PDB file of C-alpha atoms in Angstrom:
ATOM      1  CA  MET P   1     103.868 -42.811  98.179  1.00  0.00           C
ATOM      2  CA  LYS P   2     100.244 -42.400  96.937  1.00  0.00           C
ATOM      3  CA  ARG P   3      97.838 -42.844  99.832  1.00  0.00           C
ATOM      4  CA  ARG P   4      95.723 -45.973  99.243  1.00  0.00           C
ATOM      5  CA  ARG P   5      93.751 -46.445 102.386  1.00  0.00           C
ATOM      6  CA  VAL P   6      92.006 -44.385 105.059  1.00  0.00           C
ATOM      7  CA  VAL P   7      93.826 -44.506 108.421  1.00  0.00           C
ATOM      8  CA  ASP P   8      91.760 -44.359 111.643  1.00  0.00           C
ATOM      9  CA  ASN P   9      91.684 -40.946 113.097  1.00  0.00           C
ATOM     10  CA  ASP P  10      91.943 -42.119 116.678  1.00  0.00           C
ATOM     11  CA  LEU P  11      95.098 -43.941 115.816  1.00  0.00           C
ATOM     12  CA  LEU P  12      96.548 -40.862 114.050  1.00  0.00           C
ATOM     13  CA  ASN P  13      95.775 -38.579 117.006  1.00  0.00           C
ATOM     14  CA  TYR P  14      97.332 -41.106 119.339  1.00  0.00           C
ATOM     15  CA  LEU P  15     100.582 -41.366 117.329  1.00  0.00           C
ATOM     16  CA  LYS P  16     100.771 -37.539 116.996  1.00  0.00           C
ATOM     17  CA  GLU P  17     100.616 -37.232 120.733  1.00  0.00           C
ATOM     18  CA  LYS P  18     103.329 -39.934 121.139  1.00  0.00           C
ATOM     19  CA  ALA P  19     105.466 -37.972 118.497  1.00  0.00           C
ATOM     20  CA  ARG P  20     104.911 -34.716 120.648  1.00  0.00           C
ATOM     21  CA  SER P  21     106.000 -36.614 123.746  1.00  0.00           C
ATOM     22  CA  VAL P  22     109.068 -37.872 121.869  1.00  0.00           C
ATOM     23  CA  ARG P  23     110.011 -34.213 120.847  1.00  0.00           C
ATOM     24  CA  LEU P  24     109.541 -33.113 124.495  1.00  0.00           C
ATOM     25  CA  GLY P  25     111.642 -35.967 125.549  1.00  0.00           C
ATOM     26  CA  VAL P  26     114.363 -34.823 123.286  1.00  0.00           C
ATOM     27  CA  ILE P  27     114.397 -31.495 124.798  1.00  0.00           C
ATOM     28  CA  ASP P  28     114.603 -33.005 128.256  1.00  0.00           C
ATOM     29  CA  ALA P  29     117.428 -35.098 127.204  1.00  0.00           C
ATOM     30  CA  LEU P  30     119.241 -32.137 125.751  1.00  0.00           C
ATOM     31  CA  GLY P  31     118.695 -29.986 128.797  1.00  0.00           C
ATOM     32  CA  VAL P  32     120.268 -26.486 129.207  1.00  0.00           C
ATOM     33  CA  GLY P  33     123.700 -25.574 128.123  1.00  0.00           C
ATOM     34  CA  ASN P  34     124.560 -29.082 127.015  1.00  0.00           C
ATOM     35  CA  ARG P  35     125.658 -29.520 123.478  1.00  0.00           C
ATOM     36  CA  GLY P  36     123.520 -32.201 121.618  1.00  0.00           C
ATOM     37  CA  HIS P  37     121.989 -33.215 118.461  1.00  0.00           C
ATOM     38  CA  LEU P  38     118.641 -31.518 118.317  1.00  0.00           C
ATOM     39  CA  GLY P  39     118.067 -31.205 114.505  1.00  0.00           C
ATOM     40  CA  GLY P  40     118.300 -34.837 113.536  1.00  0.00           C
ATOM     41  CA  SER P  41     116.517 -36.074 116.539  1.00  0.00           C
ATOM     42  CA  MET P  42     113.498 -33.880 115.832  1.00  0.00           C
ATOM     43  CA  SER P  43     113.369 -34.713 112.033  1.00  0.00           C
ATOM     44  CA  CYS P  44     112.970 -38.360 112.806  1.00  0.00           C
ATOM     45  CA  ALA P  45     110.567 -38.035 115.794  1.00  0.00           C
ATOM     46  CA  ASP P  46     107.481 -38.944 113.982  1.00  0.00           C
ATOM     47  CA  ILE P  47     108.992 -42.062 112.438  1.00  0.00           C
ATOM     48  CA  VAL P  48     110.365 -43.199 115.686  1.00  0.00           C
ATOM     49  CA  ALA P  49     107.002 -42.677 117.402  1.00  0.00           C
ATOM     50  CA  ALA P  50     105.314 -44.671 114.635  1.00  0.00           C
ATOM     51  CA  LEU P  51     107.784 -47.534 115.128  1.00  0.00           C
ATOM     52  CA  TYR P  52     107.658 -47.739 118.947  1.00  0.00           C
ATOM     53  CA  PHE P  53     103.872 -47.108 119.405  1.00  0.00           C
ATOM     54  CA  TYR P  54     102.342 -48.669 116.309  1.00  0.00           C
ATOM     55  CA  LYS P  55     104.570 -51.076 114.293  1.00  0.00           C
ATOM     56  CA  MET P  56     107.140 -52.803 116.430  1.00  0.00           C
ATOM     57  CA  ARG P  57     106.575 -55.797 118.414  1.00  0.00           C
ATOM     58  CA  ARG P  58     108.419 -55.283 121.657  1.00  0.00           C
ATOM     59  CA  SER P  59     107.779 -54.773 125.434  1.00  0.00           C
ATOM     60  CA  SER P  60     109.659 -53.126 128.236  1.00  0.00           C
ATOM     61  CA  ASP P  61     108.567 -56.279 130.278  1.00  0.00           C
ATOM     62  CA  LYS P  62     110.439 -58.554 127.983  1.00  0.00           C
ATOM     63  CA  VAL P  63     113.318 -56.559 126.823  1.00  0.00           C
ATOM     64  CA  ASN P  64     115.307 -59.548 125.570  1.00  0.00           C
ATOM     65  CA  ASP P  65     112.330 -61.451 124.088  1.00  0.00           C
ATOM     66  CA  PRO P  66     113.910 -63.464 121.119  1.00  0.00           C
ATOM     67  CA  ASN P  67     110.775 -62.775 119.040  1.00  0.00           C
ATOM     68  CA  ARG P  68     110.995 -58.931 119.505  1.00  0.00           C
ATOM     69  CA  ASP P  69     111.400 -56.537 116.638  1.00  0.00           C
ATOM     70  CA  ARG P  70     114.721 -54.892 116.461  1.00  0.00           C
ATOM     71  CA  PHE P  71     115.426 -51.076 115.897  1.00  0.00           C
ATOM     72  CA  ILE P  72     118.804 -49.603 115.047  1.00  0.00           C
ATOM     73  CA  MET P  73     119.523 -45.905 115.022  1.00  0.00           C
ATOM     74  CA  SER P  74     122.301 -45.925 112.450  1.00  0.00           C
ATOM     75  CA  LYS P  75     122.633 -42.184 112.477  1.00  0.00           C
ATOM     76  CA  GLY P  76     123.525 -42.569 116.196  1.00  0.00           C
ATOM     77  CA  HIS P  77     123.778 -38.868 116.927  1.00  0.00           C
ATOM     78  CA  SER P  78     119.971 -38.770 116.759  1.00  0.00           C
ATOM     79  CA  VAL P  79     119.537 -41.189 119.564  1.00  0.00           C
ATOM     80  CA  LEU P  80     117.812 -38.579 121.697  1.00  0.00           C
ATOM     81  CA  ALA P  81     114.699 -39.437 119.845  1.00  0.00           C
ATOM     82  CA  GLN P  82     115.130 -43.143 120.634  1.00  0.00           C
ATOM     83  CA  TYR P  83     115.766 -42.342 124.316  1.00  0.00           C
ATOM     84  CA  ALA P  84     112.604 -40.348 124.553  1.00  0.00           C
ATOM     85  CA  ALA P  85     110.554 -43.211 122.929  1.00  0.00           C
ATOM     86  CA  LEU P  86     112.157 -45.717 125.222  1.00  0.00           C
ATOM     87  CA  ALA P  87     111.274 -43.609 128.280  1.00  0.00           C
ATOM     88  CA  GLU P  88     107.777 -43.094 126.988  1.00  0.00           C
ATOM     89  CA  ALA P  89     107.366 -46.889 126.403  1.00  0.00           C
ATOM     90  CA  GLY P  90     108.483 -47.571 130.026  1.00  0.00           C
ATOM     91  CA  PHE P  91     111.962 -49.032 129.328  1.00  0.00           C
ATOM     92  CA  PHE P  92     113.357 -46.638 132.069  1.00  0.00           C
ATOM     93  CA  ASP P  93     111.977 -43.815 134.012  1.00  0.00           C
ATOM     94  CA  LYS P  94     111.579 -40.326 132.203  1.00  0.00           C
ATOM     95  CA  ASP P  95     113.558 -38.641 135.003  1.00  0.00           C
ATOM     96  CA  VAL P  96     116.610 -40.427 133.529  1.00  0.00           C
ATOM     97  CA  LEU P  97     116.346 -38.443 130.300  1.00  0.00           C
ATOM     98  CA  SER P  98     117.878 -35.456 132.097  1.00  0.00           C
ATOM     99  CA  THR P  99     121.071 -37.425 132.816  1.00  0.00           C
ATOM    100  CA  THR P 100     121.914 -37.844 129.147  1.00  0.00           C
ATOM    101  CA  LYS P 101     125.635 -37.632 128.525  1.00  0.00           C
ATOM    102  CA  SER P 102     126.404 -37.330 132.191  1.00  0.00           C
ATOM    103  CA  LEU P 103     129.234 -39.501 133.585  1.00  0.00           C
ATOM    104  CA  GLY P 104     127.795 -42.910 134.704  1.00  0.00           C
ATOM    105  CA  SER P 105     124.428 -42.350 133.049  1.00  0.00           C
ATOM    106  CA  ILE P 106     122.844 -45.207 131.040  1.00  0.00           C
ATOM    107  CA  LEU P 107     122.124 -42.610 128.312  1.00  0.00           C
ATOM    108  CA  GLN P 108     125.147 -41.448 126.403  1.00  0.00           C
ATOM    109  CA  GLY P 109     125.655 -39.301 123.301  1.00  0.00           C
ATOM    110  CA  HIS P 110     125.411 -42.315 120.951  1.00  0.00           C
ATOM    111  CA  PRO P 111     123.589 -45.564 121.251  1.00  0.00           C
ATOM    112  CA  GLU P 112     125.140 -48.266 123.616  1.00  0.00           C
ATOM    113  CA  ARG P 113     123.669 -51.633 124.426  1.00  0.00           C
ATOM    114  CA  THR P 114     124.017 -50.909 128.138  1.00  0.00           C
ATOM    115  CA  THR P 115     120.769 -48.844 127.635  1.00  0.00           C
ATOM    116  CA  PRO P 116     117.613 -51.009 128.053  1.00  0.00           C
ATOM    117  CA  GLY P 117     115.967 -51.405 124.609  1.00  0.00           C
ATOM    118  CA  VAL P 118     119.097 -50.457 122.580  1.00  0.00           C
ATOM    119  CA  GLU P 119     120.106 -53.220 120.168  1.00  0.00           C
ATOM    120  CA  ALA P 120     123.514 -51.999 118.811  1.00  0.00           C
ATOM    121  CA  ASN P 121     126.200 -49.481 119.424  1.00  0.00           C
ATOM    122  CA  THR P 122     126.230 -46.958 116.659  1.00  0.00           C
ATOM    123  CA  GLY P 123     127.567 -43.645 115.883  1.00  0.00           C
ATOM    124  CA  SER P 124     130.312 -44.321 113.394  1.00  0.00           C
ATOM    125  CA  LEU P 125     128.199 -43.571 110.442  1.00  0.00           C
ATOM    126  CA  GLY P 126     127.472 -46.254 107.849  1.00  0.00           C
ATOM    127  CA  GLN P 127     127.568 -49.313 109.961  1.00  0.00           C
ATOM    128  CA  GLY P 128     123.908 -49.616 111.187  1.00  0.00           C
ATOM    129  CA  LEU P 129     122.524 -51.165 107.958  1.00  0.00           C
ATOM    130  CA  SER P 130     125.276 -53.834 108.059  1.00  0.00           C
ATOM    131  CA  ILE P 131     124.270 -54.695 111.648  1.00  0.00           C
ATOM    132  CA  GLY P 132     120.646 -54.847 110.551  1.00  0.00           C
ATOM    133  CA  VAL P 133     121.528 -57.319 107.732  1.00  0.00           C
ATOM    134  CA  GLY P 134     123.282 -59.557 110.213  1.00  0.00           C
ATOM    135  CA  MET P 135     120.185 -59.497 112.561  1.00  0.00           C
ATOM    136  CA  ALA P 136     117.916 -60.209 109.505  1.00  0.00           C
ATOM    137  CA  LEU P 137     120.067 -63.163 108.582  1.00  0.00           C
ATOM    138  CA  ALA P 138     119.915 -64.485 112.073  1.00  0.00           C
ATOM    139  CA  GLY P 139     116.188 -64.256 112.080  1.00  0.00           C
ATOM    140  CA  LYS P 140     115.889 -66.160 108.874  1.00  0.00           C
ATOM    141  CA  ALA P 141     118.422 -68.903 110.125  1.00  0.00           C
ATOM    142  CA  ASP P 142     116.513 -69.257 113.393  1.00  0.00           C
ATOM    143  CA  ASP P 143     113.110 -69.383 111.655  1.00  0.00           C
ATOM    144  CA  ARG P 144     111.805 -66.362 113.607  1.00  0.00           C
ATOM    145  CA  ASP P 145     109.429 -63.727 112.246  1.00  0.00           C
ATOM    146  CA  TYR P 146     110.839 -60.648 113.870  1.00  0.00           C
ATOM    147  CA  ARG P 147     111.523 -57.600 111.773  1.00  0.00           C
ATOM    148  CA  ILE P 148     114.482 -55.136 111.788  1.00  0.00           C
ATOM    149  CA  TYR P 149     114.120 -51.414 111.226  1.00  0.00           C
ATOM    150  CA  VAL P 150     117.177 -49.172 110.603  1.00  0.00           C
ATOM    151  CA  ILE P 151     116.999 -45.378 110.432  1.00  0.00           C
ATOM    152  CA  LEU P 152     119.788 -43.778 108.407  1.00  0.00           C
ATOM    153  CA  GLY P 153     120.582 -40.179 107.643  1.00  0.00           C
ATOM    154  CA  ASP P 154     120.668 -38.970 104.058  1.00  0.00           C
ATOM    155  CA  GLY P 155     124.131 -37.651 104.575  1.00  0.00           C
ATOM    156  CA  GLU P 156     125.130 -41.028 105.969  1.00  0.00           C
ATOM    157  CA  LEU P 157     124.486 -42.608 102.516  1.00  0.00           C
ATOM    158  CA  ALA P 158     127.842 -41.224 101.486  1.00  0.00           C
ATOM    159  CA  GLU P 159     129.373 -44.133 103.367  1.00  0.00           C
ATOM    160  CA  GLY P 160     130.241 -46.978 101.055  1.00  0.00           C
ATOM    161  CA  GLN P 161     129.448 -49.650 103.660  1.00  0.00           C
ATOM    162  CA  VAL P 162     125.755 -48.648 103.382  1.00  0.00           C
ATOM    163  CA  TRP P 163     125.729 -49.765  99.749  1.00  0.00           C
ATOM    164  CA  GLU P 164     127.636 -53.052 100.494  1.00  0.00           C
ATOM    165  CA  ALA P 165     124.980 -53.866 103.012  1.00  0.00           C
ATOM    166  CA  ALA P 166     122.232 -52.957 100.510  1.00  0.00           C
ATOM    167  CA  MET P 167     123.673 -55.403  98.088  1.00  0.00           C
ATOM    168  CA  ALA P 168     123.869 -58.135 100.574  1.00  0.00           C
ATOM    169  CA  ALA P 169     120.310 -57.575 101.785  1.00  0.00           C
ATOM    170  CA  SER P 170     119.030 -57.967  98.259  1.00  0.00           C
ATOM    171  CA  HIS P 171     121.289 -61.012  97.580  1.00  0.00           C
ATOM    172  CA  TYR P 172     119.822 -62.808 100.671  1.00  0.00           C
ATOM    173  CA  THR P 173     116.306 -61.699 100.008  1.00  0.00           C
ATOM    174  CA  LEU P 174     115.979 -60.105 103.434  1.00  0.00           C
ATOM    175  CA  ASP P 175     112.257 -59.186 103.428  1.00  0.00           C
ATOM    176  CA  ASN P 176     112.431 -58.841 107.187  1.00  0.00           C
ATOM    177  CA  LEU P 177     114.540 -55.719 106.920  1.00  0.00           C
ATOM    178  CA  THR P 178     113.364 -52.224 106.411  1.00  0.00           C
ATOM    179  CA  ALA P 179     115.665 -49.209 106.008  1.00  0.00           C
ATOM    180  CA  ILE P 180     114.291 -45.760 106.677  1.00  0.00           C
ATOM    181  CA  VAL P 181     116.259 -42.646 105.288  1.00  0.00           C
ATOM    182  CA  ASP P 182     115.577 -39.543 107.307  1.00  0.00           C
ATOM    183  CA  MET P 183     116.055 -37.249 104.353  1.00  0.00           C
ATOM    184  CA  ASN P 184     116.131 -33.896 106.050  1.00  0.00           C
ATOM    185  CA  GLY P 185     118.561 -32.444 103.447  1.00  0.00           C
ATOM    186  CA  ILE P 186     121.026 -30.974 106.154  1.00  0.00           C
ATOM    187  CA  GLN P 187     124.191 -32.394 107.801  1.00  0.00           C
ATOM    188  CA  ALA P 188     126.623 -30.831 110.197  1.00  0.00           C
ATOM    189  CA  MET P 189     128.196 -28.320 107.898  1.00  0.00           C
ATOM    190  CA  GLY P 190     125.387 -27.316 105.689  1.00  0.00           C
ATOM    191  CA  LYS P 191     123.049 -28.675 102.996  1.00  0.00           C
ATOM    192  CA  THR P 192     123.688 -32.284 102.051  1.00  0.00           C
ATOM    193  CA  ARG P 193     123.386 -31.490  98.278  1.00  0.00           C
ATOM    194  CA  ASP P 194     126.300 -29.023  98.737  1.00  0.00           C
ATOM    195  CA  ARG P 195     128.452 -31.329 100.873  1.00  0.00           C
ATOM    196  CA  TYR P 196     128.024 -34.612  99.086  1.00  0.00           C
ATOM    197  CA  SER P 197     125.059 -34.799  96.786  1.00  0.00           C
ATOM    198  CA  ILE P 198     123.319 -38.169  96.574  1.00  0.00           C
ATOM    199  CA  GLN P 199     120.402 -37.788  94.189  1.00  0.00           C
ATOM    200  CA  ASN P 200     117.540 -40.164  93.553  1.00  0.00           C
ATOM    201  CA  ILE P 201     117.906 -42.206  96.696  1.00  0.00           C
ATOM    202  CA  SER P 202     114.804 -44.208  95.991  1.00  0.00           C
ATOM    203  CA  GLY P 203     116.108 -45.056  92.579  1.00  0.00           C
ATOM    204  CA  ARG P 204     119.465 -46.139  93.953  1.00  0.00           C
ATOM    205  CA  PHE P 205     117.902 -48.552  96.551  1.00  0.00           C
ATOM    206  CA  ALA P 206     115.650 -49.820  93.763  1.00  0.00           C
ATOM    207  CA  ALA P 207     118.692 -50.471  91.620  1.00  0.00           C
ATOM    208  CA  PHE P 208     120.196 -52.538  94.381  1.00  0.00           C
ATOM    209  CA  GLY P 209     117.090 -54.739  94.495  1.00  0.00           C
ATOM    210  CA  TRP P 210     114.987 -53.065  97.244  1.00  0.00           C
ATOM    211  CA  LYS P 211     111.303 -52.279  97.318  1.00  0.00           C
ATOM    212  CA  THR P 212     111.106 -48.503  97.868  1.00  0.00           C
ATOM    213  CA  PHE P 213     108.548 -46.081  99.101  1.00  0.00           C
ATOM    214  CA  GLU P 214     108.694 -42.250  99.201  1.00  0.00           C
ATOM    215  CA  ILE P 215     106.765 -40.413 101.877  1.00  0.00           C
ATOM    216  CA  ASP P 216     106.330 -37.309 103.878  1.00  0.00           C
ATOM    217  CA  GLY P 217     108.220 -38.153 107.092  1.00  0.00           C
ATOM    218  CA  HIS P 218     105.924 -36.004 109.217  1.00  0.00           C
ATOM    219  CA  ASP P 219     102.603 -37.202 107.830  1.00  0.00           C
ATOM    220  CA  MET P 220     101.694 -39.995 110.191  1.00  0.00           C
ATOM    221  CA  ALA P 221      99.214 -41.585 107.905  1.00  0.00           C
ATOM    222  CA  ASP P 222     102.038 -41.776 105.160  1.00  0.00           C
ATOM    223  CA  ILE P 223     104.385 -43.260 107.716  1.00  0.00           C
ATOM    224  CA  ILE P 224     102.115 -46.032 108.897  1.00  0.00           C
ATOM    225  CA  GLU P 225     100.959 -47.010 105.425  1.00  0.00           C
ATOM    226  CA  ALA P 226     104.577 -47.252 104.263  1.00  0.00           C
ATOM    227  CA  LEU P 227     105.541 -49.364 107.293  1.00  0.00           C
ATOM    228  CA  ASP P 228     102.643 -51.666 106.779  1.00  0.00           C
ATOM    229  CA  ALA P 229     103.453 -51.973 103.053  1.00  0.00           C
ATOM    230  CA  ALA P 230     107.111 -52.693 103.827  1.00  0.00           C
ATOM    231  CA  ALA P 231     106.131 -55.412 106.275  1.00  0.00           C
ATOM    232  CA  SER P 232     103.941 -57.017 103.544  1.00  0.00           C
ATOM    233  CA  ALA P 233     106.652 -57.045 100.888  1.00  0.00           C
ATOM    234  CA  ARG P 234     107.988 -60.515 100.116  1.00  0.00           C
ATOM    235  CA  GLY P 235     111.284 -61.675  98.604  1.00  0.00           C
ATOM    236  CA  LEU P 236     113.166 -58.354  98.939  1.00  0.00           C
ATOM    237  CA  PRO P 237     114.055 -55.657 101.604  1.00  0.00           C
ATOM    238  CA  SER P 238     112.219 -52.426 101.764  1.00  0.00           C
ATOM    239  CA  ALA P 239     113.547 -48.815 101.956  1.00  0.00           C
ATOM    240  CA  ILE P 240     111.336 -45.935 102.966  1.00  0.00           C
ATOM    241  CA  ILE P 241     112.695 -42.562 101.887  1.00  0.00           C
ATOM    242  CA  ALA P 242     111.160 -39.967 104.260  1.00  0.00           C
ATOM    243  CA  ARG P 243     111.217 -36.326 103.357  1.00  0.00           C
ATOM    244  CA  THR P 244     111.633 -34.467 106.621  1.00  0.00           C
ATOM    245  CA  ILE P 245     112.567 -31.089 108.157  1.00  0.00           C
ATOM    246  CA  LYS P 246     115.656 -30.715 110.262  1.00  0.00           C
ATOM    247  CA  GLY P 247     114.692 -29.607 113.669  1.00  0.00           C
ATOM    248  CA  LYS P 248     110.955 -30.229 113.014  1.00  0.00           C
ATOM    249  CA  GLY P 249     108.666 -28.842 115.682  1.00  0.00           C
ATOM    250  CA  VAL P 250     111.241 -26.243 117.144  1.00  0.00           C
ATOM    251  CA  ASN P 251     110.506 -23.269 114.959  1.00  0.00           C
ATOM    252  CA  PHE P 252     113.761 -21.488 115.565  1.00  0.00           C
ATOM    253  CA  ALA P 253     115.794 -24.532 114.702  1.00  0.00           C
ATOM    254  CA  GLU P 254     113.996 -25.815 111.609  1.00  0.00           C
ATOM    255  CA  ASN P 255     116.094 -26.198 108.484  1.00  0.00           C
ATOM    256  CA  LYS P 256     119.258 -24.772 110.182  1.00  0.00           C
ATOM    257  CA  HIS P 257     122.439 -26.806 109.996  1.00  0.00           C
ATOM    258  CA  THR P 258     123.634 -24.798 113.219  1.00  0.00           C
ATOM    259  CA  TYR P 259     121.275 -26.964 115.200  1.00  0.00           C
ATOM    260  CA  HIS P 260     122.696 -30.180 113.923  1.00  0.00           C
ATOM    261  CA  ASN P 261     124.569 -30.187 117.201  1.00  0.00           C
ATOM    262  CA  ASN P 262     124.005 -27.291 119.369  1.00  0.00           C
ATOM    263  CA  LEU P 263     122.932 -26.176 122.859  1.00  0.00           C
ATOM    264  CA  LEU P 264     119.824 -24.561 124.221  1.00  0.00           C
ATOM    265  CA  THR P 265     119.844 -21.730 126.742  1.00  0.00           C
ATOM    266  CA  ALA P 266     116.983 -21.683 129.333  1.00  0.00           C
ATOM    267  CA  GLU P 267     115.106 -19.196 127.164  1.00  0.00           C
ATOM    268  CA  ASP P 268     115.627 -21.504 124.150  1.00  0.00           C
ATOM    269  CA  ARG P 269     114.353 -24.473 126.088  1.00  0.00           C
ATOM    270  CA  ALA P 270     111.214 -22.644 127.125  1.00  0.00           C
ATOM    271  CA  ASN P 271     110.703 -21.541 123.452  1.00  0.00           C
ATOM    272  CA  ALA P 272     111.292 -24.975 122.120  1.00  0.00           C
ATOM    273  CA  ILE P 273     108.749 -26.514 124.447  1.00  0.00           C
ATOM    274  CA  ALA P 274     106.146 -23.873 123.585  1.00  0.00           C
ATOM    275  CA  SER P 275     106.887 -24.558 119.991  1.00  0.00           C
ATOM    276  CA  VAL P 276     106.353 -28.316 120.204  1.00  0.00           C
ATOM    277  CA  MET P 277     103.164 -27.820 122.206  1.00  0.00           C
ATOM    278  CA  SER P 278     101.726 -25.668 119.468  1.00  0.00           C
ATOM    279  CA  MET P 279     102.258 -28.121 116.704  1.00  0.00           C
TER     280      MET P 279
END
């Protein structure tokens, strides 16, 4: 989207540091020698940071506050970014990140509602937007002003249920719902355009009756302006199409499908931390 206002530099610097903390948290959650989804977690880290530390109304002191904003990681394999944000926001201790995917841990490979701050079990792709529609309908029915944010992957848009949910959201004028597409262009087996090409994503959402925004998903000013504009839209749901880089911040993993789901050696981990710190 075309930038229309100047964003406070202190706010931008604060959110950039939070995004760095999220990326470092992803590395902590992945650990050494454990296979996990680095690429997609890193590509949406800036968006997740902006949601948790700028836009969403929620608190670790009132996890089940009925007026809280809701967040759904529909592409559940990228939950490491959400775990890192939740830890940074105080929903659980940061030391817990290192237990991710361990037996008995509250942090598993995909989102589960047993984790403090997680609103929905996801991981079977294509279902998160439908859950978001249900939550948005409930908010309208209960006359509450909370908002629902759903992050989807661009590869996930091949699931037909996404578009059924998009039609429903438009029909019911769910202006309390924002979908954010993490358009990093790469999925598990290669480039999205080669595996199942979905072109003109913004135009498709617009055709289904959504207000749409196209942004640089690593430009924090773009992100927060789009989130603000989406929250101000009336009478229709909003879709933010965010152009991102798979593995963003970890220089040896950027734009490589092999890091969709991979492990880090001790040396890799050290290099990944150094790369994030140098951003």
